[in-house]
């Protein structure tokens, strides 16, 4: 691998790496300081180095898009890319990462299946001075991680909470002494994002649960009671079926507060199975259903009325921020960092860039998703 390392730049890079922690890689850059060949313009030749991309699964559409965006942007900068999907299998992801390390990739970008299960594999990366960047999900309990590119995960939760609060006019309902029933379907307990999101939701909704404006008939409001391992659509459906049977025989569910588009598909099936219909023809009124990721299917469901809203996370932007972190580790540049406080992984507070999530529904999907080129009109037909 040829690296462009100007000595002046190197000085800055080493200082910045000490400050924001591109640990092992800073040393790697130093050992390579004699190599002065310019790899700029090495478009897609792989001369910028090889980046190993470990992704959690192809079962939800976003990770395929994430990998695709990352690959395109990295290749445009002259990097070679090796993508691996672990299909939500923890051991498979460990092996894939070990393989990438054995192949001497120059940098690892990891979106973990289980955020705490990669400690040993990542220690091997550190030993070989391969820098590691956490993608979307924080890598826990490891000092091998240099940077974290993600969305404001608590912000995702507050946006979902605010949406429910505003659209259901909870303050007005409270004044009028009215209430809405609500059930929660939260993310995976082995994904650090899930608790952040839950906390964001509860920051907005807990007061309304406390004063009775929101009524959770199942009583399942804690994170432990509502989290769903590996973000499984099937489990969300099963949980919703059980909750509807046990608690909603005589009353409608008004709000399904879900943390993921996949859950909203499961909830939709459970509701249909229990006699709800978007036509609202019989006694059961279709509830407000939230989600996250603005997947293509979710967006179609929003347009058709099966889902009320989602959280749009522009994965093109996330890829861009992550690529700048790869550059920082390998070329000694400065990545953009906007959070150095929130993401403590148990070993260090990881310097992070948090992209901004946005709530999307039938009123603004055109502007947010179509006009921005995220989806085409044709895809949404
Ligand atoms: C989370 C991610 C969400 C969603 C979920 C399920 O880590 O932040 O956007 O994709 O995984 O895949």
CSV table of N, CA and C and ligand atoms in Angstrom, one decimal, residues 60 62-63 136-137 153 191 193 231 260 292-293 313, ligand 1:
chain,number,residue,atom,x,y,z
A,60,UNK,N,-32.3,-6.6,6.8
A,60,UNK,CA,-33.0,-5.4,6.6
A,60,UNK,C,-32.3,-4.5,5.6
A,62,UNK,N,-31.6,-1.5,5.1
A,62,UNK,CA,-30.7,-0.4,5.3
A,62,UNK,C,-29.2,-0.8,5.2
A,63,UNK,N,-28.9,-1.9,5.7
A,63,UNK,CA,-27.5,-2.3,5.8
A,63,UNK,C,-26.9,-2.6,4.4
A,136,UNK,N,-22.4,3.2,12.8
A,136,UNK,CA,-23.8,3.2,13.3
A,136,UNK,C,-24.0,2.7,14.7
A,137,UNK,N,-23.4,1.5,15.1
A,137,UNK,CA,-23.5,1.0,16.4
A,137,UNK,C,-22.2,1.0,17.1
A,153,UNK,N,-28.6,9.0,18.3
A,153,UNK,CA,-29.5,7.9,18.7
A,153,UNK,C,-30.6,8.2,19.7
A,191,UNK,N,-27.5,-4.0,21.3
A,191,UNK,CA,-27.2,-2.8,20.5
A,191,UNK,C,-27.3,-1.5,21.3
A,193,UNK,N,-27.4,1.4,20.6
A,193,UNK,CA,-28.3,2.4,20.1
A,193,UNK,C,-29.7,2.3,20.7
A,231,UNK,N,-33.4,-7.1,16.8
A,231,UNK,CA,-34.4,-6.3,16.1
A,231,UNK,C,-35.3,-7.2,15.2
A,260,UNK,N,-38.4,0.6,15.0
A,260,UNK,CA,-37.8,0.1,13.8
A,260,UNK,C,-38.8,-0.3,12.8
A,292,UNK,N,-38.5,3.3,12.3
A,292,UNK,CA,-37.1,3.9,12.1
A,292,UNK,C,-36.5,3.3,10.9
A,293,UNK,N,-35.9,4.2,10.1
A,293,UNK,CA,-35.0,3.9,9.0
A,293,UNK,C,-35.6,4.4,7.6
A,313,UNK,N,-32.9,8.3,8.1
A,313,UNK,CA,-31.5,8.4,8.4
A,313,UNK,C,-30.8,8.3,7.0
B,1,LIG,C1,-29.9,0.0,14.7
B,1,LIG,C2,-29.9,1.2,13.8
B,1,LIG,C3,-31.3,1.4,13.3
B,1,LIG,C4,-31.9,0.1,12.8
B,1,LIG,C5,-31.6,-1.1,13.7
B,1,LIG,C6,-32.0,-2.4,13.0
B,1,LIG,O1,-28.6,-0.2,15.2
B,1,LIG,O2,-29.4,2.3,14.4
B,1,LIG,O3,-31.2,2.4,12.3
B,1,LIG,O4,-31.3,-0.1,11.5
B,1,LIG,O5,-30.3,-1.1,14.0
B,1,LIG,O6,-31.3,-2.7,11.9
